[in-house]
Coordinates of C-alpha atoms in Angstrom, one line a residue:
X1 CA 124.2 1.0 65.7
X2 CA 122.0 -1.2 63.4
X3 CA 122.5 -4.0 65.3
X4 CA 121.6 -2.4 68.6
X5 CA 118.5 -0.9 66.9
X6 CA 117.4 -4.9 65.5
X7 CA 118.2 -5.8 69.1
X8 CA 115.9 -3.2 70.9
X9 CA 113.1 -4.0 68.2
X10 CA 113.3 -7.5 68.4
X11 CA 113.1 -7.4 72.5
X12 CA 110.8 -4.3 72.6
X13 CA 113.1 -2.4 74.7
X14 CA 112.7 -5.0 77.7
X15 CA 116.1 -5.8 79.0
X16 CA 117.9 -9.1 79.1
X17 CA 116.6 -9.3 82.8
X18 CA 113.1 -8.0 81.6
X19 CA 112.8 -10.5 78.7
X20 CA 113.5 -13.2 81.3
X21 CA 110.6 -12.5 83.2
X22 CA 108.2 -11.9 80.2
X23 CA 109.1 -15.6 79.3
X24 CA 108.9 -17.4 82.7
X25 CA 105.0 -15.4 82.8
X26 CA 104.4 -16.6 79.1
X27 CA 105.6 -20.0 79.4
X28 CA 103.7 -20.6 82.9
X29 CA 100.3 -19.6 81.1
X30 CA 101.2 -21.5 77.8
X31 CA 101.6 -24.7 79.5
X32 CA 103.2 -26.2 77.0
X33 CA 101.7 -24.9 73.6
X34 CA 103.4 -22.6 71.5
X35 CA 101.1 -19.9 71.7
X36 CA 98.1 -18.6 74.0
X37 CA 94.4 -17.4 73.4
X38 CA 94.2 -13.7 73.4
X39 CA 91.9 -14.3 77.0
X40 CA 95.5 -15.8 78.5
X41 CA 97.2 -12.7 77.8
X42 CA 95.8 -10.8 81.3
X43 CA 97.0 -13.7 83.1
X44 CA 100.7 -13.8 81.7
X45 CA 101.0 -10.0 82.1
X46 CA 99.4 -10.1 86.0
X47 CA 102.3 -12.8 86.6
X48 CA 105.3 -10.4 84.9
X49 CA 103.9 -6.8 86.1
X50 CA 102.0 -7.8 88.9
X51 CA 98.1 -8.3 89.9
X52 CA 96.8 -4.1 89.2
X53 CA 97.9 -4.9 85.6
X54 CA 94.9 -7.5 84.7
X55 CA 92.5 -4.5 84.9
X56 CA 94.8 -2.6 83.3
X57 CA 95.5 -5.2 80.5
X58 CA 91.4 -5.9 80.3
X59 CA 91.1 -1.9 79.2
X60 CA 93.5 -1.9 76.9
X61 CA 92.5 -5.2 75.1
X62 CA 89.2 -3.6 74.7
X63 CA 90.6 -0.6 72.8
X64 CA 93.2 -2.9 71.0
X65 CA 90.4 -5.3 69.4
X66 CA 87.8 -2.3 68.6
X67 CA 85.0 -4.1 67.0
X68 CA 86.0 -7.7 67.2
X69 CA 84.3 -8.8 69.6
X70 CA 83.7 -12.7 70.9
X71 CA 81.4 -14.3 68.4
X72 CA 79.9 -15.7 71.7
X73 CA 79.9 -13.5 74.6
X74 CA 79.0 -16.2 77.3
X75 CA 81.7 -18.6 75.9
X76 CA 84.4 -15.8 75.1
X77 CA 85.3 -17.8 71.8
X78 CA 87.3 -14.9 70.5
X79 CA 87.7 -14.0 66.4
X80 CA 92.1 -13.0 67.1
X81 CA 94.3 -15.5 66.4
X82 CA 96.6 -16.6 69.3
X83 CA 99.8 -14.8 70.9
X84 CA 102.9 -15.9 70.1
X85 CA 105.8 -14.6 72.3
X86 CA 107.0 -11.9 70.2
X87 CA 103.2 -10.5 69.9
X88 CA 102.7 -11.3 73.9
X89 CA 106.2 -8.8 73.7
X90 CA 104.4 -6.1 71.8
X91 CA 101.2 -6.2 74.4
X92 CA 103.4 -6.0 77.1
X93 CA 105.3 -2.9 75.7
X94 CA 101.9 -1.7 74.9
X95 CA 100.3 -2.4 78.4
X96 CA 104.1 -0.5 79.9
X97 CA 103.9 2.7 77.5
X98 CA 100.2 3.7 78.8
X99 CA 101.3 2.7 82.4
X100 CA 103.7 4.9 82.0
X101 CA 101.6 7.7 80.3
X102 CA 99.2 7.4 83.1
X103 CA 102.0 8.1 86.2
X104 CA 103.2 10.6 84.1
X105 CA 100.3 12.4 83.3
X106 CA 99.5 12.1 87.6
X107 CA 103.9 13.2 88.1
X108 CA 103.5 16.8 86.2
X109 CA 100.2 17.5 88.2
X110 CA 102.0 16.8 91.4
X111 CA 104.7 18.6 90.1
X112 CA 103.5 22.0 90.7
X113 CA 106.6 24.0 90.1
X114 CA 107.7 21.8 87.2
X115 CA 111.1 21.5 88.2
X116 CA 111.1 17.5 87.4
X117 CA 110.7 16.0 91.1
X118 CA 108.8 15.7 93.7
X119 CA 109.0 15.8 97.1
X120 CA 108.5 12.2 99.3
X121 CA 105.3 13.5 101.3
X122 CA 103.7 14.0 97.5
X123 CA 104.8 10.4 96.6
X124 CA 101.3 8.8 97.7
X125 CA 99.2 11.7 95.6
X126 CA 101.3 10.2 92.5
X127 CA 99.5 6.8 92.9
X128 CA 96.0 4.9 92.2
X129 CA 94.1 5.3 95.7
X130 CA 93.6 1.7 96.2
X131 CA 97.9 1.6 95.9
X132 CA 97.8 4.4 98.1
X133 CA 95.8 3.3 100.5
X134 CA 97.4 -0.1 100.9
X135 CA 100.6 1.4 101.3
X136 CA 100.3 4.8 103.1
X137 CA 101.6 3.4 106.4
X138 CA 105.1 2.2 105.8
X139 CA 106.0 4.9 102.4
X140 CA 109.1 5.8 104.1
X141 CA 110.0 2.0 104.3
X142 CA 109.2 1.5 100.4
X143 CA 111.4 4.3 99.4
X144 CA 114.3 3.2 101.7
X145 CA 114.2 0.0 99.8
X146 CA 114.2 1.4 96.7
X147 CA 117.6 3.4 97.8
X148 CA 115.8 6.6 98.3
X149 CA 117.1 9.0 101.2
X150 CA 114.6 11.1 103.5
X151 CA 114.0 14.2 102.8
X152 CA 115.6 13.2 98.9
X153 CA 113.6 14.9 95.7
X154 CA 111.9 12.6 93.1
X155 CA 112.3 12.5 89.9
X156 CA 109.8 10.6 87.2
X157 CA 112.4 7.7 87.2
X158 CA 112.7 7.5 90.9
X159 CA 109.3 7.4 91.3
X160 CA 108.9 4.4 88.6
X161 CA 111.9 2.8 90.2
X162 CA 110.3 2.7 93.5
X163 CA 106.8 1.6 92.0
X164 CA 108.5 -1.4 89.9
X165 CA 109.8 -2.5 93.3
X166 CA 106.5 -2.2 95.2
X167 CA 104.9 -4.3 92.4
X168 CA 107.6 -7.0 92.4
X169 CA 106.8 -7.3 96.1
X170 CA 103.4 -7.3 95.5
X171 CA 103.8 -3.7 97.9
X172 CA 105.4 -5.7 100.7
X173 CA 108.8 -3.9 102.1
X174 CA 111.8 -6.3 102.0
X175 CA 111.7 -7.1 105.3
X176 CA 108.4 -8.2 105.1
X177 CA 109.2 -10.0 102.4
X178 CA 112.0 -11.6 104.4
X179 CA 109.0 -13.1 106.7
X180 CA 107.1 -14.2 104.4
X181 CA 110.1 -16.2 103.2
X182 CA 111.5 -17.8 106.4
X183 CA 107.3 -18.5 107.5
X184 CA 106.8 -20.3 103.5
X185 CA 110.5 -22.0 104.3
X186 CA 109.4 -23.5 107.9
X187 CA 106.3 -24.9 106.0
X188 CA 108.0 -26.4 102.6
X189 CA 109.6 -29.1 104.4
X190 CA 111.0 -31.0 101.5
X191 CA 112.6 -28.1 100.0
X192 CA 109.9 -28.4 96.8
X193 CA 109.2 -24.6 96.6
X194 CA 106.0 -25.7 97.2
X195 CA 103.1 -26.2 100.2
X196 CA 99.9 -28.0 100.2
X197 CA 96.9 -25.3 101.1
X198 CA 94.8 -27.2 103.5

């Protein structure tokens, strides 16, 4: 039991898949160094949880550091000391707890007969409008991928389960994902995982 506890604490509940992906975001912004400035932070969460949480991470920074505030606002030279992994961790857990609160908050108004799901046509009224809006046309498509059936109640984890697809596919459905793929594949002709803009 202990040692699962010093486990959860020292990953911050992210699993082994989770933790993967928290490091691959941290090490991209890092570039080498062992830690970032505070002002990376955004950048390293947008690449784990997706674009929508730089805004989100931007809030909650501003709450987090209170009254330190850049000793220079035009040159953002900050008075925190830099984010090691472990602290970049804690911000992410941070940054996922008031995501959460937030849906939650927005499941038990939808929720009208608080029975713990929802219905699919109340799905969209669960979500920021800008989400909504960019994916009110193919909903039903979204929830297939995510294993959902028609006409199939959701509950608060379904709904998160559904949403954590939508933002690792940047709210694309699989098989436009699949395009997107094969048109990137046609163009990357040495195989590099990369190809040149212009």
């Amino acid at each position: 039991y202990f040692r699962f506890l010093a486990a959860h604490r020292a990953s911050e509940g992210f699993t082994a898949a989770q933790l993967q992906g928290t490091r691959k975001a941290f090490d991209q912004v890092r570039a080498g160094r062992e830690e970032i400035a505070p002002q990376g932070v955004g950048s390293a969460l947008a690449l784990f949880f997706g674009q929508d949480a730089f805004e989100k991470w931007n809030r909650l920074w501003q709450r987090l550091r209170g009254g330190n505030r850049p000793v220079d606002e035009e040159q953002q030279v900050w008075k925190t000391p830099l984010v090691d992994f472990h602290d970049f961790l804690s911000l992410a857990r941070a940054l996922q707890v008031e995501e959460l609160a937030e849906l939650h908050a927005r499941f038990r108004l939808v929720d009208k007969d608080q029975d713990g799901a929802v219905i699919e046509g109340e799905f969209l009224s669960l979500l920021p409008d800008d989400v909504a809006l960019l994916i009110c046309g193919k909903v039903r498509t979204l929830l297939s991928d995510a294993q959902i059936q028609t006409g199939q109640l959701l509950s608060f984890d379904d709904v998160f389960d559904v949403l954590s697809l939508c933002r690792t596919t940047s709210n694309f459905t699989n098989f436009e994902v699949a395009e997107l793929k094969e048109a990137f594949r046609r163009f990357d002709q040495d195989n590099s995982g990369k190809i040149d803009v212009l």
